[in-house]
Amino acid sequence: MGFATSVLLGLAGLFALAWVLRAGARSILTGQSRSIALDMPLTAAFGLLVIAIYAAVAIAAPALAPFPEREIVGTQFEAWSSEHVLGTDRIGRDILSRLIYGARNTVGIAFATTALAFVVGSILGLWAALTGGWLDQVLSRFVDALMSIPALIFSLLLLTIFGTSVLTLILVIAAVDATRVFRLARAVAQGIVVMDYIEAAKLRGEGAWFLIRREILPNAMAPLVAEFGLRFCFVFLTISSLSFLGLGIKPPTADWGSMVRDNATLITFGDVTPLLPAGCIALLTVAVNFVVDWQLHRASGLKES
Amino acid sequence: MIALRFALGIGLLFIVSLIIFGATELLPGDLAQQILGQGATPETLAALREQLGLNDPAPVRYWNWLSGALTGDFGVSLSNGRPISELIGARLGNTVFLALYAAALAVPISLVLGILAALWRNSIFDRAANAGALTAISFPEFFVAYILVLWLAQTGLFPSMVRINPATTFGDRIYMTFLPALTLTLVVTAHMMRMTRAAIINLMASPYIEMARLKGLSPLRIVLRHALPNALAPIINVIALNLAYLITGVVVVEVVFVYPGLGQLMVDAVSNRDIAVVQAVALIFAGAYVALNLIADVLSTITNPRLMHRR
């Protein structure tokens, strides 16, 4: 299979580039950033490189894409050619351009959702741990109850009620995900609120918001950052799955999940084009997971798992 | 101990049903308004409200819905007026069949792989299995599914669409459902394998394993006879968690393979905004999820004497 080998070669090339960049970073950097580069496994360097490439593509999408995102520029299902590098889709839009814009839409929406879930979930979690008492009990039991329903099923239920627009999608997934963040943030903060310096700050007369922002959050940052990566992967996969099911981001907005759905018929003819957007999703989640794995390893201080 | 856990499980199911029912109360306007749209006349709205029983207070409607659901009567679908129990009937069986099929493949594979990875820790096999597992966790289900279609269905080995009717024999079913089941297997095996490995490696550091090693027992015997029985509780938990995960996994996989199951029904109902069907299917899925977690808790209590006879 010629296509599979070229994909493998591309991945190997990325790994080689990551290795070169890491070696470069090791020789140029000094001090603490050098020790981070020395400690970094090749998989994490690969992950960082892939994330950087995705970010660059998302930012520079209009400059990189040969055709506009939503315009019909050819006949339907054209084959790969020099004009349309990856062919055209069901109604004649250029697939390469839509893949490039998809980096902006799909990743952007997933990122916004994760960020929203994090702000809401971690503030509530830290607040519950700090205040304790009935507030903590009410919030925790409520979250426990919500978490006893599988996330995808609960999202589908909420989407039925509120309709399936992009805004409701973001809000619904963020709400469902915030419950998971709440649990972690609360668990982490519970170990911190019993410390003497929190007691001291309370006696100084600081308010709850100051305590959360200046005393608890800096000390809870490491596990929360790792969790952010994991949550991002999860949210990203959920949104892609929903788009694939036709319930998430909808055409004409270019989105990887719905692109797979739209062009899936081509697969039965042995054409790999519909797999490309799915591959983009998979590559990014693998990359983020590699980086998170390394961060967790560093945070736990283990040399051997 | 176990009786208490069962009582808690029943209570949780009750709360879940409350949430699923209560979610509809968040509807902007009400159900009748939702179905008929903005242009409905007050008379037709009133008639539909009467027909759906929306004039009763919420607790009464909840009671009617729950007692109906417990006896298998979920009301009628809003989009086509057919009884929901009729829509669910055969599909429930199909979905359970698919989930069990995937579990029957995934559980033995991941246990064997996990034990081998723990046994040959830090070998090439272990590293490859770990990297493979991390990669598999990161793939969207539909990606795995379509790769399998491209490889195995293109060559004509297995059908890429599942056409099941009541007359299909068991052997044909196994054959036709192979690709969806394999997809689900690949998705859940990774996680189960990693957790099995972690549970066993954790135990391998304890003094009684050191003792067994000093006695000169073979590594395989140490893992199977000394480590595995104590690792059972966490492994059972992970298996149950992943079976519960299969419940949500089936939704996407069923759509890819056009498999006539509950997941497909739910997706169709969501796009038609058929809230009655969505509620019914969500209740079934959530119920199965809660039940699986309950079973896992009970089983891990039974396998661990320290939990069984806790003071």
XYZ file of C-alpha atoms in Angstrom:
616
model
C 0.000 0.000 0.000
C 1.797 3.110 -1.225
C -0.233 5.474 0.895
C 0.491 3.721 4.185
C 4.230 3.780 3.530
C 4.193 7.510 2.767
C 2.313 8.166 6.029
C 4.881 6.105 7.926
C 7.715 7.966 6.193
C 6.115 11.299 7.124
C 5.831 10.269 10.775
C 9.421 9.055 10.784
C 10.455 12.410 9.314
C 8.622 14.250 12.093
C 10.354 12.104 14.693
C 13.727 12.830 13.089
C 12.968 16.563 13.043
C 11.907 16.406 16.705
C 15.187 14.638 17.530
C 17.215 17.316 15.709
C 15.307 20.146 17.422
C 15.767 18.525 20.825
C 19.486 18.108 20.202
C 19.629 21.749 19.146
C 17.762 22.872 22.264
C 20.138 20.842 24.429
C 23.202 22.538 23.005
C 21.853 26.110 22.859
C 19.833 26.432 26.065
C 21.363 26.905 29.489
C 20.231 26.534 33.083
C 16.803 25.199 33.936
C 15.387 25.128 30.413
C 18.386 22.997 29.386
C 17.683 20.441 32.099
C 14.094 20.236 30.857
C 15.371 19.582 27.318
C 17.795 16.950 28.646
C 15.025 15.195 30.529
C 12.599 15.223 27.597
C 11.950 11.847 25.919
C 11.756 11.734 22.125
C 7.991 11.098 22.215
C 7.430 14.338 24.149
C 9.615 16.296 21.712
C 7.572 14.802 18.873
C 4.354 15.791 20.671
C 5.504 19.379 21.184
C 6.571 19.657 17.540
C 3.203 18.370 16.300
C 1.301 20.746 18.601
C 3.422 23.651 17.344
C 2.714 22.711 13.722
C -1.037 22.523 14.391
C -0.971 25.908 16.115
C 0.945 27.449 13.194
C -1.477 25.979 10.638
C -4.489 27.182 12.636
C -3.122 30.729 12.881
C -1.954 30.968 9.272
C -4.930 29.087 7.746
C -6.060 31.817 5.282
C -2.501 32.197 3.965
C -1.856 28.451 3.642
C -5.137 27.282 2.135
C -5.201 27.379 -1.682
C -8.997 27.888 -1.806
C -11.586 29.550 0.478
C -13.163 27.419 3.219
C -16.772 27.339 2.048
C -16.636 27.992 -1.671
C -17.501 25.377 -4.275
C -14.481 25.329 -6.552
C -14.874 22.142 -8.587
C -17.163 19.258 -9.458
C -18.069 16.705 -6.806
C -15.619 14.021 -5.636
C -12.746 14.989 -7.931
C -9.680 12.766 -7.649
C -6.303 13.953 -6.338
C -4.690 16.272 -8.898
C -2.168 19.086 -9.082
C -4.941 21.694 -8.804
C -6.898 20.036 -5.985
C -4.131 18.234 -4.124
C -6.483 16.067 -2.045
C -9.452 16.250 -4.413
C -12.865 17.752 -3.712
C -15.724 16.740 -1.428
C -19.378 15.838 -1.892
C -20.379 19.222 -3.293
C -17.054 20.255 -4.828
C -15.198 22.095 -2.059
C -11.417 21.725 -1.933
C -10.521 19.128 0.719
C -6.996 20.363 1.472
C -8.283 23.883 2.187
C -11.013 22.508 4.430
C -8.479 20.364 6.282
C -6.387 23.497 6.930
C -9.362 25.556 8.089
C -10.467 22.573 10.174
C -7.356 23.051 12.328
C -8.750 26.448 13.197
C -12.399 25.453 13.759
C -12.193 22.011 15.337
C -9.156 22.618 17.519
C -10.264 26.168 18.350
C -13.715 25.080 19.496
C -12.313 22.157 21.483
C -9.785 24.478 23.134
C -12.411 27.089 24.010
C -14.641 24.376 25.481
C -11.837 22.905 27.586
C -10.824 26.358 28.814
C -14.404 27.159 29.802
C -14.802 23.805 31.570
C -11.550 24.467 33.413
C -12.393 27.962 34.579
C -15.823 26.913 35.864
C -14.796 23.496 37.219
C -11.615 24.537 38.980
C -13.016 27.718 40.539
C -16.006 25.804 41.905
C -13.766 22.943 43.030
C -11.274 25.186 44.823
C -14.089 27.199 46.352
C -15.858 24.057 47.608
C -12.631 22.745 49.161
C -11.882 26.122 50.762
C -15.336 26.756 52.177
C -16.189 23.180 53.144
C -19.384 22.549 55.101
C -22.753 22.382 53.419
C -21.639 24.170 50.241
C -19.004 21.501 49.654
C -21.509 18.748 50.396
C -24.192 20.125 48.082
C -21.798 20.742 45.167
C -19.991 17.415 45.543
C -23.125 15.307 45.778
C -24.620 17.166 42.824
C -21.494 16.501 40.749
C -21.461 12.843 41.866
C -25.023 12.466 40.644
C -24.254 14.076 37.277
C -21.167 11.902 36.855
C -23.167 8.719 37.286
C -24.519 9.259 33.762
C -22.053 8.472 30.947
C -20.677 11.735 29.491
C -21.643 11.124 25.860
C -25.169 10.038 26.771
C -25.687 13.062 29.015
C -24.331 15.392 26.300
C -26.740 13.861 23.774
C -29.640 14.392 26.176
C -28.715 18.044 26.746
C -28.179 18.638 23.021
C -31.690 17.338 22.334
C -33.099 19.835 24.783
C -31.104 22.898 23.805
C -30.692 22.203 20.080
C -27.477 21.584 18.181
C -25.757 24.891 17.433
C -22.054 25.519 17.982
C -22.712 27.707 21.027
C -24.907 25.115 22.758
C -22.346 22.466 21.825
C -19.592 24.400 23.606
C -21.756 25.114 26.641
C -23.081 21.560 26.958
C -19.698 19.831 26.623
C -18.103 22.387 28.947
C -20.819 21.820 31.545
C -20.475 18.034 31.375
C -16.694 18.262 31.514
C -16.606 20.811 34.318
C -17.922 18.097 36.654
C -14.763 16.048 36.050
C -12.517 19.090 36.557
C -14.405 19.958 39.735
C -13.642 16.550 41.207
C -9.911 16.839 40.545
C -9.591 20.479 41.605
C -11.427 19.776 44.846
C -9.311 16.722 45.608
C -6.072 18.636 44.968
C -7.184 21.695 46.944
C -8.245 19.626 49.946
C -4.623 18.772 50.547
C -3.677 22.442 50.339
C -6.360 24.154 52.461
C -5.146 22.419 55.624
C -1.685 24.028 55.297
C -0.499 26.623 57.796
C -0.004 29.341 55.212
C -3.683 29.196 54.283
C -4.545 29.531 57.961
C -2.186 32.516 58.173
C -3.762 34.163 55.135
C -7.222 33.608 56.591
C -6.137 35.233 59.853
C -4.778 38.184 57.866
C -8.370 38.641 56.772
C -7.999 37.772 53.093
C -11.169 37.016 51.134
C -12.046 33.730 49.448
C -11.202 35.006 45.946
C -7.718 36.153 47.049
C -7.085 32.819 48.769
C -8.089 30.860 45.655
C -6.108 33.038 43.264
C -2.924 33.755 45.206
C -2.559 30.924 47.731
C -4.253 27.747 46.431
C -4.068 28.016 42.648
C -0.258 28.405 42.341
C 0.193 25.250 44.431
C -2.445 23.258 42.556
C -1.156 24.250 39.120
C 0.986 21.204 38.212
C -1.736 18.527 38.386
C -4.269 20.899 36.851
C -2.052 21.568 33.826
C -1.582 17.842 33.177
C -5.320 17.374 33.591
C -5.908 20.172 31.094
C -4.041 18.176 28.442
C -6.017 15.012 29.177
C -9.317 16.885 29.275
C -8.476 18.611 25.999
C -7.984 15.223 24.324
C -11.236 13.997 25.746
C -13.213 17.105 24.737
C -11.601 17.079 21.306
C -12.582 13.442 20.733
C -16.104 14.048 22.066
C -16.692 17.059 19.808
C -15.278 15.189 16.819
C -17.510 12.203 17.574
C -20.568 14.429 17.883
C -19.692 16.201 14.632
C -19.210 12.816 13.029
C -22.677 11.825 14.246
C -24.024 15.003 12.626
C -24.843 16.609 15.976
C -21.848 18.881 16.468
C -20.186 21.396 14.169
C -22.044 21.389 10.876
C -21.113 22.176 7.268
C -20.380 24.616 5.651
C -18.010 25.245 8.586
C -14.974 23.090 7.875
C -14.623 20.530 10.664
C -12.707 17.258 10.742
C -15.432 15.133 12.330
C -18.169 16.177 9.915
C -15.741 15.902 6.965
C -15.330 12.213 7.739
C -19.094 11.814 7.877
C -19.612 13.718 4.623
C -17.126 11.778 2.553
C -17.406 8.369 4.230
C -18.948 6.801 1.109
C -15.550 7.096 -0.618
C -14.077 4.551 1.784
C -16.200 1.770 0.314
C -14.423 2.477 -2.983
C -11.029 2.081 -1.336
C -10.278 5.837 -1.303
C -8.333 6.983 1.772
C -9.331 10.696 1.556
C -12.046 10.504 4.279
C -9.471 9.042 6.661
C -7.264 12.149 6.455
C -9.356 14.392 8.758
C -9.718 11.481 11.201
C -5.952 11.038 11.008
C -5.482 14.740 11.836
C -7.612 14.245 14.954
C -5.712 11.114 15.961
C -2.276 12.688 15.426
C -3.069 15.690 17.618
C -4.496 13.582 20.456
C -1.491 11.263 20.332
C 0.826 14.289 20.451
C -0.959 15.853 23.432
C -1.003 12.497 25.229
C 2.749 12.099 24.729
C 3.396 15.518 26.272
C 0.992 14.893 29.163
C 2.581 11.503 29.823
C 5.973 13.181 30.134
C 4.606 15.956 32.370
C 2.907 13.438 34.680
C 6.127 11.479 34.830
C 8.068 14.617 35.767
C 5.497 15.697 38.344
C 5.490 12.281 40.021
C 9.302 12.359 40.199
C 9.511 8.741 39.113
C 12.389 7.505 37.038
C 10.691 4.212 36.359
C 6.972 3.551 36.169
C -21.831 -4.528 53.460
C -23.059 -5.774 50.094
C -26.680 -5.083 50.939
C -25.768 -1.487 51.738
C -24.001 -1.153 48.410
C -27.082 -2.469 46.626
C -29.284 0.029 48.432
C -26.919 2.828 47.399
C -27.045 1.598 43.797
C -30.839 1.668 43.741
C -30.773 5.165 45.230
C -28.326 6.293 42.563
C -30.554 4.877 39.812
C -33.433 6.841 41.256
C -31.369 10.060 41.200
C -30.259 9.363 37.627
C -33.888 8.972 36.545
C -34.681 12.272 38.306
C -31.897 14.048 36.387
C -32.966 12.587 33.042
C -36.553 13.558 33.667
C -35.673 16.921 35.196
C -33.550 17.872 32.187
C -36.703 18.205 30.072
C -37.991 20.785 32.517
C -35.144 23.018 31.281
C -36.802 23.192 27.851
C -37.424 26.748 26.746
C -41.224 26.898 26.588
C -42.596 23.388 27.004
C -42.702 20.148 25.075
C -45.859 21.021 23.152
C -44.407 24.368 22.080
C -41.249 22.530 21.049
C -43.097 20.054 18.848
C -45.486 22.461 17.155
C -43.074 25.384 16.788
C -43.733 29.109 17.149
C -46.637 29.292 14.713
C -48.997 26.995 16.662
C -52.438 28.272 17.618
C -53.356 28.255 21.325
C -56.073 25.642 20.665
C -53.765 23.072 19.109
C -51.206 23.746 21.849
C -53.825 23.128 24.518
C -54.987 19.954 22.775
C -51.451 18.571 22.529
C -50.718 19.472 26.152
C -53.819 17.546 27.135
C -52.771 14.563 25.014
C -49.209 14.484 26.431
C -50.459 15.030 29.974
C -48.454 18.227 30.337
C -51.119 19.866 32.467
C -50.301 17.646 35.426
C -47.740 18.978 37.906
C -44.158 17.775 37.392
C -44.044 15.204 40.245
C -47.154 13.480 38.873
C -45.673 13.366 35.370
C -42.403 12.030 36.764
C -44.244 9.286 38.618
C -46.228 8.329 35.512
C -43.070 8.277 33.397
C -41.013 6.249 35.888
C -43.697 3.691 36.699
C -44.306 3.294 32.949
C -40.588 2.856 32.284
C -40.272 0.208 35.012
C -42.984 -1.884 33.370
C -41.410 -1.437 29.921
C -43.833 1.255 28.711
C -41.891 4.374 27.700
C -44.767 6.224 26.029
C -44.849 7.102 22.341
C -42.235 8.618 20.060
C -42.849 12.306 19.352
C -41.679 12.157 15.755
C -43.616 9.166 14.429
C -46.114 8.329 17.160
C -45.066 4.689 17.527
C -44.698 3.142 20.987
C -41.089 3.546 22.151
C -40.952 0.045 23.632
C -41.587 -1.276 20.112
C -38.708 0.828 18.722
C -36.358 -0.295 21.467
C -37.360 -3.973 21.576
C -35.083 -5.789 19.122
C -32.454 -3.028 19.134
C -31.708 -3.494 22.828
C -30.884 -7.136 22.183
C -28.614 -6.203 19.253
C -26.692 -3.650 21.298
C -26.244 -6.041 24.222
C -25.047 -8.698 21.788
C -22.466 -6.326 20.293
C -21.196 -5.156 23.700
C -20.905 -8.740 25.009
C -19.173 -9.862 21.818
C -16.624 -7.042 22.157
C -16.141 -7.831 25.848
C -15.599 -11.522 25.108
C -12.781 -10.545 22.749
C -11.310 -7.664 24.759
C -11.161 -9.047 28.311
C -8.997 -12.142 27.665
C -6.739 -10.290 25.198
C -6.062 -7.382 27.534
C -5.518 -9.632 30.588
C -2.964 -11.768 28.739
C -1.202 -8.730 27.237
C -1.180 -6.916 30.588
C 0.250 -9.909 32.459
C 2.907 -10.452 29.778
C 3.846 -6.748 29.820
C 4.218 -6.892 33.609
C 6.240 -10.088 33.374
C 8.627 -8.718 30.763
C 8.722 -5.229 32.198
C 10.833 -2.696 30.261
C 11.446 -5.161 27.447
C 10.812 -4.301 23.802
C 7.434 -6.058 24.072
C 6.446 -3.938 27.074
C 7.467 -0.691 25.409
C 5.728 -1.544 22.159
C 2.565 -2.587 24.001
C 2.600 0.642 26.017
C 3.170 2.912 23.042
C 0.498 1.019 21.112
C -1.930 1.382 24.005
C -1.321 5.122 24.325
C -1.860 5.530 20.593
C -5.037 3.438 20.573
C -6.505 5.489 23.443
C -5.961 8.657 21.400
C -7.780 7.487 18.277
C -11.381 8.460 17.668
C -13.594 5.351 17.377
C -14.650 6.175 13.836
C -11.009 6.383 12.729
C -10.308 2.866 14.000
C -13.561 1.670 12.446
C -12.816 3.081 9.000
C -9.243 1.795 8.991
C -10.654 -1.673 9.645
C -13.194 -1.185 6.868
C -10.443 -0.130 4.502
C -8.260 -3.121 5.373
C -10.687 -5.936 6.068
C -13.892 -5.021 4.246
C -12.229 -3.815 1.027
C -10.662 -7.206 0.491
C -14.102 -8.765 0.925
C -13.201 -10.638 4.107
C -15.911 -9.109 6.245
C -19.016 -7.030 5.442
C -18.735 -3.294 6.182
C -22.455 -2.994 6.906
C -24.411 -5.111 9.315
C -27.772 -6.337 8.091
C -29.393 -8.327 10.837
C -32.937 -9.650 10.908
C -34.600 -12.093 13.283
C -33.904 -14.959 10.861
C -30.113 -14.471 10.999
C -28.383 -17.484 12.521
C -25.959 -17.136 15.424
C -22.936 -18.015 13.297
C -23.857 -15.415 10.672
C -24.332 -12.843 13.395
C -20.866 -13.499 14.789
C -19.418 -13.171 11.298
C -21.326 -10.021 10.315
C -20.751 -8.242 13.617
C -17.038 -9.005 13.632
C -15.818 -5.588 12.436
C -17.888 -3.489 14.885
C -16.890 -5.816 17.719
C -13.218 -5.664 16.714
C -13.360 -1.843 16.645
C -14.752 -1.709 20.166
C -12.202 -4.301 21.280
C -9.292 -2.225 19.997
C -10.643 0.886 21.695
C -11.031 -0.643 25.174
C -8.174 -3.172 25.202
C -5.491 -0.496 25.551
C -6.816 0.922 28.786
C -7.549 -2.445 30.365
C -4.086 -3.715 29.452
C -2.315 -0.727 30.985
C -4.270 -0.989 34.204
C -3.688 -4.744 34.497
C 0.021 -4.150 34.038
C 0.067 -1.340 36.612
C -1.876 -3.400 39.183
C 0.482 -6.359 38.880
C 3.677 -4.265 38.870
C 2.429 -2.527 41.995
C 2.136 -5.865 43.784
C 5.452 -7.194 42.510
C 7.242 -4.769 44.851
C 5.655 -6.238 48.012
C 7.672 -8.413 50.444
C 5.668 -11.613 49.973
C 6.530 -11.608 46.261
C 10.193 -11.152 47.196
C 9.778 -14.175 49.465
C 8.278 -16.232 46.649
C 11.151 -15.212 44.419
C 13.718 -16.204 47.058
C 12.053 -19.598 47.348
C 13.039 -20.008 43.697
C 9.599 -20.075 42.097
C 9.336 -19.401 38.377
C 8.314 -15.855 37.363
C 5.154 -17.105 35.648
C 4.051 -18.976 38.753
C 4.722 -15.923 40.908
C 2.571 -13.741 38.682
C -0.273 -16.224 38.258
C -0.463 -17.751 41.756
C 0.834 -14.978 44.018
C 0.279 -11.618 42.350
C -2.847 -12.138 40.259
C -5.287 -13.104 43.065
C -4.428 -9.897 44.928
C -4.599 -7.826 41.749
C -8.096 -9.109 40.975
C -9.978 -6.284 42.678
C -8.434 -3.430 40.671
C -8.601 -5.502 37.483
C -12.305 -6.253 37.969
C -12.889 -2.555 38.500
C -11.121 -1.647 35.286
C -12.984 -4.299 33.312
C -16.322 -3.005 34.587
C -15.345 0.591 33.863
C -14.441 -0.343 30.314
C -17.602 -2.340 29.789
C -19.408 0.783 30.920
C -17.303 2.686 28.427
C -18.465 0.263 25.722
C -21.957 1.594 26.329
C -20.988 5.001 24.986
C -18.591 3.506 22.452
C -21.392 1.598 20.749
C -23.115 4.848 19.769
C -20.430 5.896 17.281
C -19.566 2.386 16.114
C -23.203 1.511 15.445
C -23.521 4.562 13.199
C -20.358 3.681 11.240
C -21.507 0.143 10.535
C -25.222 0.987 10.205
C -25.826 -1.502 13.002
C -29.473 -1.631 14.125
C -28.910 -0.892 17.803
C -29.874 1.538 20.529
C -27.034 3.961 19.765
C -28.258 4.525 16.234
C -31.792 5.014 17.524
C -30.563 7.602 20.000
C -28.570 9.561 17.410
C -31.577 9.668 15.080
C -33.787 10.779 17.949
C -31.377 13.565 18.913
C -31.337 14.976 15.382
C -35.165 14.831 15.283
C -35.230 16.304 18.800
C -37.475 13.441 19.818
C -37.045 13.967 23.534
C -39.239 11.035 24.620
C -37.066 8.495 22.778
C -33.829 10.158 23.926
C -34.995 10.022 27.536
C -35.889 6.359 27.277
C -32.590 5.336 25.674
C -30.584 7.545 28.044
C -32.318 5.872 30.984
C -31.398 2.428 29.669
C -27.753 3.395 29.017
C -27.350 5.169 32.351
C -29.037 2.273 34.150
C -26.619 -0.200 32.588
C -23.707 2.075 33.520
C -24.774 2.312 37.155
C -25.460 -1.424 37.304
C -22.023 -2.306 35.904
C -20.304 -0.092 38.469
C -22.391 -1.690 41.190
C -21.440 -5.200 40.042
C -17.770 -4.180 39.959
C -17.940 -2.906 43.526
C -19.659 -6.039 44.772
C -17.254 -8.365 42.939
C -14.147 -6.602 44.187
C -15.543 -6.730 47.725
C -16.135 -10.470 47.410
C -12.637 -11.150 46.053
C -10.988 -9.206 48.875
C -11.493 -10.715 52.363
C -10.243 -7.495 53.972
C -13.110 -5.552 52.420
C -15.589 -8.349 53.022
C -15.006 -8.448 56.775
C -14.285 -4.802 57.429
C -15.089 -3.605 60.910
